[in-house]
XYZ file of C-alpha atoms in Angstrom:
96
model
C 2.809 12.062 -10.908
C 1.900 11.026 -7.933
C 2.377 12.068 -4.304
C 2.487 10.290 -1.216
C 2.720 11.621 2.503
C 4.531 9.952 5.432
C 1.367 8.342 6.940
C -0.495 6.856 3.898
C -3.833 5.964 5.296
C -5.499 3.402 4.438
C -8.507 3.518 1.824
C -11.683 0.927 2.112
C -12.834 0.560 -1.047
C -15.310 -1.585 -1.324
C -15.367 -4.663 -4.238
C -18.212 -5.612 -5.834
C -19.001 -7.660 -9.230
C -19.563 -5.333 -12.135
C -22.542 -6.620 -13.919
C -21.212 -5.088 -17.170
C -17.476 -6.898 -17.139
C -17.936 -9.371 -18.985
C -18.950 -7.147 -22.062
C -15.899 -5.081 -21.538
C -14.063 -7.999 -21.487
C -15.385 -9.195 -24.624
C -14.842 -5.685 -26.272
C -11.777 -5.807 -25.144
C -10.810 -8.930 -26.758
C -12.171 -8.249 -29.587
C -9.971 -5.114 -29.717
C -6.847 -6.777 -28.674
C -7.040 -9.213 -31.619
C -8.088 -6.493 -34.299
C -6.036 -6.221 -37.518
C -6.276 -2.174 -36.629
C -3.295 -0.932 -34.490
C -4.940 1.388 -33.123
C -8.215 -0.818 -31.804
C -4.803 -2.709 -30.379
C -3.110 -0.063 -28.829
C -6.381 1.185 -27.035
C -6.927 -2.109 -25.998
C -3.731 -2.201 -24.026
C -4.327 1.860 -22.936
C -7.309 0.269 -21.123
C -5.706 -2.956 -19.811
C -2.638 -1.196 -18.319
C -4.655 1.156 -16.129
C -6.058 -1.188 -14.064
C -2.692 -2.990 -13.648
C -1.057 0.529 -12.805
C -3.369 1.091 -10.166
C -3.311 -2.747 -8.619
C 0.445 -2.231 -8.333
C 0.067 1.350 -6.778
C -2.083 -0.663 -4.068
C 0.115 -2.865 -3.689
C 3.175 0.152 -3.245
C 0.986 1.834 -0.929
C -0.232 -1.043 1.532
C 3.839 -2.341 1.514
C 4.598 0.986 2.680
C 1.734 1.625 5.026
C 3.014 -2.245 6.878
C 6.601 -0.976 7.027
C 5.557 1.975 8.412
C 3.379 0.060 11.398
C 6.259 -2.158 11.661
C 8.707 0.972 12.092
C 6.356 2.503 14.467
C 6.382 -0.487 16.472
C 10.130 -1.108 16.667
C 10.939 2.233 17.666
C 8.057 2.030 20.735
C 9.556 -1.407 21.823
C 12.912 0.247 21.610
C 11.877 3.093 23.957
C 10.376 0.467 26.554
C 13.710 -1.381 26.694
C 15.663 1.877 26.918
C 13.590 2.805 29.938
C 13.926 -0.907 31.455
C 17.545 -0.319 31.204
C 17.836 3.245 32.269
C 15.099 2.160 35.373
C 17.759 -1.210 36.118
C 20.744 0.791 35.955
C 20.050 3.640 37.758
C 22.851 4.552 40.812
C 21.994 3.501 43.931
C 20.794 7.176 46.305
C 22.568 6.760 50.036
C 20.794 8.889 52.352
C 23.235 10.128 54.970
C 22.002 8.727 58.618
């Protein structure tokens, strides 16, 4: 299971060809179409990984925006509530 805190940082990973793809890919193929169910069944163990951790990406920079997006509402909110408080403040009389 996985575990996420409140401030999800972002990670820079960096992407780069793999000079070896294509061969899995192949292998992969192969095993998808196999007669064997269990050549199939790896086949898809393998495929869904990568998919489970593109969508976890995904999760992860969604949440990290809506966090920067809450972040930034509640600091515009606290410059118009001190606007407002600064614009509506009573009037001081000195006594003279």
């Amino acid at each position: 299971m996985y575990t996420t805190t409140a401030a999800t940082e972002a990670i820079d990973v960096p992407m780069f060809p793999l000079t070896f793809s294509n061969l899995v890919q192949e292998l992969l193929d192969w095993a998808t179409a196999h007669p064997a169910a269990a050549a199939r069944n790896r086949a898809h163990r393998i495929t869904a990984d990568p998919a489970e951790l593109a969508e976890r990406r995904h999760t992860e920079a969604a949440q990290r925006e809506s966090e920067e997006k809450v972040a930034r509402a509640k600091a515009e909110l606290e410059r118009a509530q001190e606007e407002y408080d600064t614009a509506h403040q009573a009037p001081t009389w000195k006594a003279g």
